[in-house]
Amino acid sequence: MIFRRAIVSEISNNAGAVFSVLFFIVFTQVLVHLLGDASNGKVDPKDLVSIVALETLTNIPLILVLTVFIAVLIALSRAFRDSEMVVWFAAGQSLFTWVRPVLRFTLPVAAVIAMLAFFVSPWAERLIAEARTRFQHRDDVSKVTPGQFIESAGSNRVFFVENLDPEGGRVQSVFAAQRRGDRESVIVASSGVMETHADGARFLVLRNGRRYEGDAGVPKYRVLEFDRYAIRLDAQPEAPLTNAQTRTIPTRLLLTDFTPRNQGELLSRIALPVVGVVLALLAIPLAYVNPRVGRSANLIAATLLALIYLNSVQIMQAWVDRERMRFWIAVWLAHGVAASLAAILFVRRVYSPRMLWSALRRGSGGE
């Protein structure tokens, strides 16, 4: 029918604009956050571009959920506001007629959300965790960014180099501060080079520098000048990434190892496509604009309900993690309540309270 094609076309156009805005916002937040991590030595600057792309990819399922909800809400709110709905209602259409075109748009998007949530996001999370772990297991000097102070993994050293040649392992204008108990030492050198011994131990060999050594709170320091000084670099041993982070675990492993934490993660993955469909259906009755209340009242109510719904899903996940609720109850409870609310709103919008009361009275009188 004409109105179905029209509503699907309008929702699709709105979805494109909404997705672009939400994607830009999320991408900017991820970029700013990871730039801060890179400047603090938590992320390898060389991996920054790939991690930004992967982090953004993990957020796309939620972006699509919000996109569907907002696109449907905007399209139908405009139809109510411009009295277009009045025309369709006068032509014999009811609010229930809009369910089919909305689902026609929503279900393919929900399938994409499910694919991303079940397969793509865990893969991306695992690559991110591997990159972060690989960088954290490097030795202290390998993490140094020229011109920035970097704290060692043991939090007992601070390094600063002005120039760094990663390929040759050479550094220039080196500053290193170390504290062991009350004993403090500061080392400055004009240059240095990283060396690996036969036993695998790595050293930073400094040349032409000074070492200042003393006790904390005591104004006396001993100054030593050196031509060559070696600092052993404490690198954490390389270890394979474990599945401690449940977001990195493939979905098939969540199903085979049904621990409470894995159940909570599986619950969140199942919830995303379901939330997308339920929110799209909720948006249909919530799009009703009452001119007496104001044009933005329905948008405020819809936003609050969506936030409550999304937060309740997260609460269910936390309860399953802590074994306060069974998985088989949590998997449908929040969605069942939201779907029931959508059904109530549909009935309330289609049938006035007087019509419902008359129907109930006729039904009771017939008995």
XYZ file of N, CA and C in Angstrom, residues 29 95 99 121 142 166 243 263 307 345 354:
33
model
N 33.966 10.562 20.903
C 34.220 10.190 22.293
C 35.292 9.114 22.394
N -3.931 2.461 14.163
C -2.530 2.531 14.588
C -1.844 1.175 14.453
N 2.287 -1.263 12.419
C 3.210 -2.269 12.955
C 3.957 -2.974 11.827
N 31.373 -8.069 17.536
C 31.821 -7.332 18.725
C 32.778 -8.139 19.599
N 60.341 0.702 25.880
C 59.599 0.483 24.639
C 58.262 1.201 24.642
N 62.999 3.752 17.383
C 62.507 2.411 17.734
C 63.248 1.293 17.022
N 40.438 -15.526 29.100
C 39.049 -15.120 28.889
C 38.466 -14.477 30.128
N 26.768 -16.080 31.649
C 25.329 -15.910 31.458
C 24.963 -14.431 31.339
N 15.318 5.011 28.230
C 16.414 4.954 29.206
C 16.113 3.955 30.319
N -0.264 0.645 25.541
C -0.298 1.947 24.874
C -1.019 1.860 23.531
N -13.656 5.223 27.198
C -15.110 5.001 27.194
C -15.477 3.776 26.361
